[in-house]
Amino acid sequence: STCRLLSTLLNLTPTYRHYCSDLDHPGVTNKQLRNENDPVSLRYDHKSSAEQNSIDLAWAVLMEDAYSDLRQAIYSTADELKRFRQIV
Protein backbone atom coordinates (compact mmCIF):
# COMPACT_ATOMS: atom_id res chain seq x y z
CA SER A 1 0.00 0.00 0.00
CA THR A 2 1.01 3.62 -0.37
CA CYS A 3 1.26 4.12 3.39
CA ARG A 4 3.57 1.11 3.79
CA LEU A 5 5.77 2.32 0.97
CA LEU A 6 5.95 5.85 2.35
CA SER A 7 6.79 4.57 5.82
CA THR A 8 9.49 2.28 4.45
CA LEU A 9 11.00 5.01 2.30
CA LEU A 10 11.01 7.52 5.15
CA ASN A 11 12.80 5.05 7.40
CA LEU A 12 15.27 3.43 5.02
CA THR A 13 16.24 6.14 2.57
CA PRO A 14 18.42 8.19 4.96
CA THR A 15 20.20 5.05 6.15
CA TYR A 16 20.76 3.82 2.62
CA ARG A 17 22.02 7.20 1.45
CA HIS A 18 24.39 7.41 4.42
CA TYR A 19 25.74 3.94 3.63
CA CYS A 20 26.49 4.83 0.03
CA SER A 21 27.61 8.45 0.48
CA ASP A 22 31.36 7.76 0.29
CA LEU A 23 31.46 4.28 -1.19
CA ASP A 24 34.56 4.03 -3.40
CA HIS A 25 35.28 7.74 -2.91
CA PRO A 26 38.63 8.53 -4.57
CA GLY A 27 39.68 11.03 -1.89
CA VAL A 28 39.76 14.02 -4.22
CA THR A 29 37.14 16.56 -5.19
CA ASN A 30 34.87 16.25 -8.20
CA LYS A 31 36.69 19.26 -9.63
CA GLN A 32 39.98 17.36 -9.44
CA LEU A 33 38.37 14.33 -11.09
CA ARG A 34 37.11 16.60 -13.86
CA ASN A 35 40.52 18.26 -14.30
CA GLU A 36 42.17 14.86 -14.61
CA ASN A 37 39.49 13.54 -16.99
CA ASP A 38 39.03 10.64 -14.61
CA PRO A 39 36.86 7.83 -16.06
CA VAL A 40 34.35 8.25 -13.21
CA SER A 41 34.00 11.94 -14.00
CA LEU A 42 33.57 11.21 -17.68
CA ARG A 43 30.97 8.51 -16.99
CA TYR A 44 28.77 11.02 -15.15
CA ASP A 45 29.41 13.93 -17.50
CA HIS A 46 31.42 15.76 -14.80
CA LYS A 47 28.30 16.19 -12.60
CA SER A 48 28.62 15.04 -8.97
CA SER A 49 30.73 12.20 -10.24
CA ALA A 50 31.96 10.72 -6.96
CA GLU A 51 28.47 10.86 -5.44
CA GLN A 52 26.75 9.31 -8.44
CA ASN A 53 29.37 6.57 -8.58
CA SER A 54 28.83 5.80 -4.90
CA ILE A 55 25.06 5.54 -5.36
CA ASP A 56 25.41 3.29 -8.40
CA LEU A 57 27.84 0.97 -6.60
CA ALA A 58 25.59 0.75 -3.55
CA TRP A 59 22.62 0.04 -5.81
CA ALA A 60 24.51 -2.81 -7.46
CA VAL A 61 25.23 -4.30 -4.04
CA LEU A 62 21.57 -4.00 -3.03
CA MET A 63 20.59 -5.89 -6.19
CA GLU A 64 22.81 -8.87 -5.30
CA ASP A 65 21.03 -12.12 -4.40
CA ALA A 66 22.27 -11.91 -0.82
CA TYR A 67 20.04 -8.88 -0.23
CA SER A 68 16.76 -10.21 -1.62
CA ASP A 69 15.11 -10.19 1.82
CA LEU A 70 16.10 -6.57 2.35
CA ARG A 71 14.74 -5.64 -1.08
CA GLN A 72 11.44 -7.34 -0.24
CA ALA A 73 11.24 -5.24 2.92
CA ILE A 74 11.83 -2.05 0.92
CA TYR A 75 9.51 -2.66 -2.03
CA SER A 76 7.13 -5.27 -3.38
CA THR A 77 6.15 -3.86 -6.76
CA ALA A 78 7.95 -2.43 -9.77
CA ASP A 79 6.44 0.99 -9.02
CA GLU A 80 7.76 0.91 -5.45
CA LEU A 81 11.21 -0.08 -6.74
CA LYS A 82 11.15 2.78 -9.22
CA ARG A 83 10.13 5.26 -6.52
CA PHE A 84 12.83 4.08 -4.12
CA ARG A 85 15.48 4.39 -6.84
CA GLN A 86 14.31 7.93 -7.64
CA ILE A 87 14.57 8.98 -4.02
CA VAL A 88 18.04 7.61 -3.42
Backbone as JSON, one array per atom type, in Angstrom:
{
  "sequence": "STCRLLSTLLNLTPTYRHYCSDLDHPGVTNKQLRNENDPVSLRYDHKSSAEQNSIDLAWAVLMEDAYSDLRQAIYSTADELKRFRQIV",
  "N": [[0.84, -1.19, 0.0], [0.27, 2.36, -0.32], [0.79, 3.78, 2.03], [2.45, 1.99, 3.46], [4.63, 1.87, 1.77], [5.48, 4.57, 1.82], [6.15, 4.84, 4.54], [8.22, 2.95, 4.73], [10.08, 4.05, 2.93], [10.61, 6.53, 4.16], [11.9, 5.67, 6.43], [14.08, 4.05, 5.6], [15.5, 5.31, 3.51], [17.24, 7.52, 4.37], [19.19, 6.05, 5.81], [20.16, 4.29, 3.87], [21.21, 6.11, 2.01], [23.2, 7.27, 3.58], [24.88, 5.08, 3.95], [25.84, 4.74, 1.34], [27.13, 7.08, 0.74], [29.93, 7.7, 0.63], [31.03, 5.58, -0.68], [33.57, 3.94, -2.33], [34.88, 6.34, -2.69], [37.21, 8.51, -4.21], [38.89, 10.2, -2.79], [39.54, 12.7, -3.62], [38.39, 15.89, -4.85], [35.4, 16.45, -6.85], [35.97, 18.34, -8.75], [38.72, 18.02, -9.11], [38.7, 15.42, -10.18], [37.4, 15.98, -12.57], [39.26, 17.74, -13.75], [41.34, 15.99, -14.2], [40.28, 14.36, -16.07], [39.17, 11.96, -15.23], [37.96, 8.6, -15.45], [35.59, 8.08, -13.98], [34.52, 10.62, -13.65], [34.08, 11.29, -16.31], [32.17, 9.35, -16.98], [29.91, 10.24, -15.66], [29.41, 12.64, -16.82], [30.82, 14.77, -15.71], [29.34, 15.66, -13.51], [28.66, 15.8, -10.23], [30.22, 13.5, -9.81], [31.66, 11.63, -8.06], [29.74, 11.19, -6.11], [27.53, 10.19, -7.57], [28.69, 7.86, -8.56], [29.12, 6.46, -6.17], [26.45, 6.0, -5.33], [25.52, 4.41, -7.45], [27.2, 2.15, -7.19], [26.45, 1.23, -4.63], [23.81, 0.63, -5.18], [24.1, -1.5, -6.94], [25.14, -3.41, -5.19], [22.95, -3.72, -3.46], [21.23, -4.99, -5.22], [22.23, -7.53, -5.39], [21.93, -11.1, -4.95], [22.15, -11.87, -2.28], [20.87, -9.92, -0.84], [18.15, -10.09, -1.15], [16.04, -10.43, 0.72], [16.12, -8.01, 2.1], [15.5, -6.26, 0.02], [12.86, -7.06, -0.47], [11.69, -6.12, 1.84], [11.86, -3.42, 1.43], [10.53, -2.81, -0.98], [7.73, -4.0, -2.94], [6.62, -4.01, -5.39], [7.04, -3.16, -8.88], [6.62, -0.44, -9.27], [7.08, 0.59, -6.69], [9.78, -0.04, -6.42], [10.84, 1.58, -8.44], [10.21, 4.11, -7.42], [11.69, 4.15, -5.02], [14.28, 4.04, -6.06], [14.35, 6.48, -7.39], [14.29, 8.25, -5.25], [16.64, 7.72, -3.8]],
  "CA": [[0.0, 0.0, 0.0], [1.01, 3.62, -0.37], [1.26, 4.12, 3.39], [3.57, 1.11, 3.79], [5.77, 2.32, 0.97], [5.95, 5.85, 2.35], [6.79, 4.57, 5.82], [9.49, 2.28, 4.45], [11.0, 5.01, 2.3], [11.01, 7.52, 5.15], [12.8, 5.05, 7.4], [15.27, 3.43, 5.02], [16.24, 6.14, 2.57], [18.42, 8.19, 4.96], [20.2, 5.05, 6.15], [20.76, 3.82, 2.62], [22.02, 7.2, 1.45], [24.39, 7.41, 4.42], [25.74, 3.94, 3.63], [26.49, 4.83, 0.03], [27.61, 8.45, 0.48], [31.36, 7.76, 0.29], [31.46, 4.28, -1.19], [34.56, 4.03, -3.4], [35.28, 7.74, -2.91], [38.63, 8.53, -4.57], [39.68, 11.03, -1.89], [39.76, 14.02, -4.22], [37.14, 16.56, -5.19], [34.87, 16.25, -8.2], [36.69, 19.26, -9.63], [39.98, 17.36, -9.44], [38.37, 14.33, -11.09], [37.11, 16.6, -13.86], [40.52, 18.26, -14.3], [42.17, 14.86, -14.61], [39.49, 13.54, -16.99], [39.03, 10.64, -14.61], [36.86, 7.83, -16.06], [34.35, 8.25, -13.21], [34.0, 11.94, -14.0], [33.57, 11.21, -17.68], [30.97, 8.51, -16.99], [28.77, 11.02, -15.15], [29.41, 13.93, -17.5], [31.42, 15.76, -14.8], [28.3, 16.19, -12.6], [28.62, 15.04, -8.97], [30.73, 12.2, -10.24], [31.96, 10.72, -6.96], [28.47, 10.86, -5.44], [26.75, 9.31, -8.44], [29.37, 6.57, -8.58], [28.83, 5.8, -4.9], [25.06, 5.54, -5.36], [25.41, 3.29, -8.4], [27.84, 0.97, -6.6], [25.59, 0.75, -3.55], [22.62, 0.04, -5.81], [24.51, -2.81, -7.46], [25.23, -4.3, -4.04], [21.57, -4.0, -3.03], [20.59, -5.89, -6.19], [22.81, -8.87, -5.3], [21.03, -12.12, -4.4], [22.27, -11.91, -0.82], [20.04, -8.88, -0.23], [16.76, -10.21, -1.62], [15.11, -10.19, 1.82], [16.1, -6.57, 2.35], [14.74, -5.64, -1.08], [11.44, -7.34, -0.24], [11.24, -5.24, 2.92], [11.83, -2.05, 0.92], [9.51, -2.66, -2.03], [7.13, -5.27, -3.38], [6.15, -3.86, -6.76], [7.95, -2.43, -9.77], [6.44, 0.99, -9.02], [7.76, 0.91, -5.45], [11.21, -0.08, -6.74], [11.15, 2.78, -9.22], [10.13, 5.26, -6.52], [12.83, 4.08, -4.12], [15.48, 4.39, -6.84], [14.31, 7.93, -7.64], [14.57, 8.98, -4.02], [18.04, 7.61, -3.42]],
  "C": [[0.88, 1.24, 0.0], [1.56, 4.0, 0.99], [2.46, 3.28, 3.79], [4.82, 1.57, 3.04], [6.34, 3.61, 1.53], [6.68, 5.65, 3.67], [8.16, 3.92, 5.62], [10.5, 3.26, 3.88], [11.51, 6.04, 3.3], [12.01, 6.95, 6.14], [14.11, 4.58, 6.79], [16.11, 4.35, 4.15], [17.42, 6.86, 3.21], [19.54, 7.22, 5.31], [20.92, 4.57, 4.9], [21.67, 4.88, 2.02], [23.3, 7.4, 2.25], [25.39, 6.29, 4.1], [26.52, 4.18, 2.33], [27.16, 6.18, -0.21], [29.08, 8.52, 0.07], [31.9, 6.44, -0.23], [32.37, 4.48, -2.39], [34.99, 5.46, -3.7], [36.78, 7.79, -3.17], [39.5, 9.41, -3.67], [40.06, 12.38, -2.46], [38.41, 14.6, -4.6], [36.67, 16.2, -6.61], [35.58, 17.16, -9.2], [38.01, 18.64, -10.05], [39.75, 16.2, -10.4], [38.11, 14.86, -12.49], [38.4, 17.08, -14.53], [41.42, 17.16, -14.83], [41.48, 13.98, -15.66], [39.4, 12.09, -16.51], [37.84, 9.9, -15.24], [35.53, 7.97, -15.31], [33.71, 9.6, -13.55], [33.4, 11.94, -15.4], [32.25, 10.43, -17.75], [29.73, 9.31, -16.58], [28.76, 12.44, -15.69], [29.85, 15.07, -16.57], [30.4, 16.37, -13.84], [28.2, 15.3, -11.37], [29.11, 13.62, -9.16], [30.95, 11.21, -9.1], [30.67, 10.27, -6.28], [27.63, 9.91, -6.29], [27.37, 7.92, -8.52], [29.07, 5.79, -7.31], [27.41, 5.23, -4.88], [24.9, 4.35, -6.29], [26.05, 2.02, -7.85], [27.0, 0.37, -5.48], [24.34, 0.08, -4.1], [22.95, -1.36, -6.34], [24.63, -3.82, -6.34], [23.83, -4.69, -3.57], [20.88, -4.99, -3.95], [21.18, -7.31, -6.17], [21.84, -9.82, -4.61], [21.03, -12.14, -2.88], [21.34, -10.92, -0.12], [18.58, -8.94, -0.68], [15.75, -9.97, -0.51], [15.0, -8.7, 2.14], [15.29, -5.86, 1.26], [13.24, -5.87, -0.89], [10.86, -6.48, 0.87], [11.09, -3.8, 2.44], [10.71, -1.85, -0.09], [8.95, -4.02, -2.41], [6.58, -5.19, -4.79], [7.18, -3.09, -7.58], [7.83, -0.92, -9.55], [7.14, 1.43, -7.73], [9.28, 0.9, -5.64], [11.62, 1.19, -7.47], [11.17, 4.01, -8.31], [11.33, 5.3, -5.58], [14.1, 4.51, -4.85], [15.5, 5.89, -7.14], [14.7, 8.72, -6.41], [16.03, 8.89, -3.64], [18.91, 8.16, -4.53]]
}
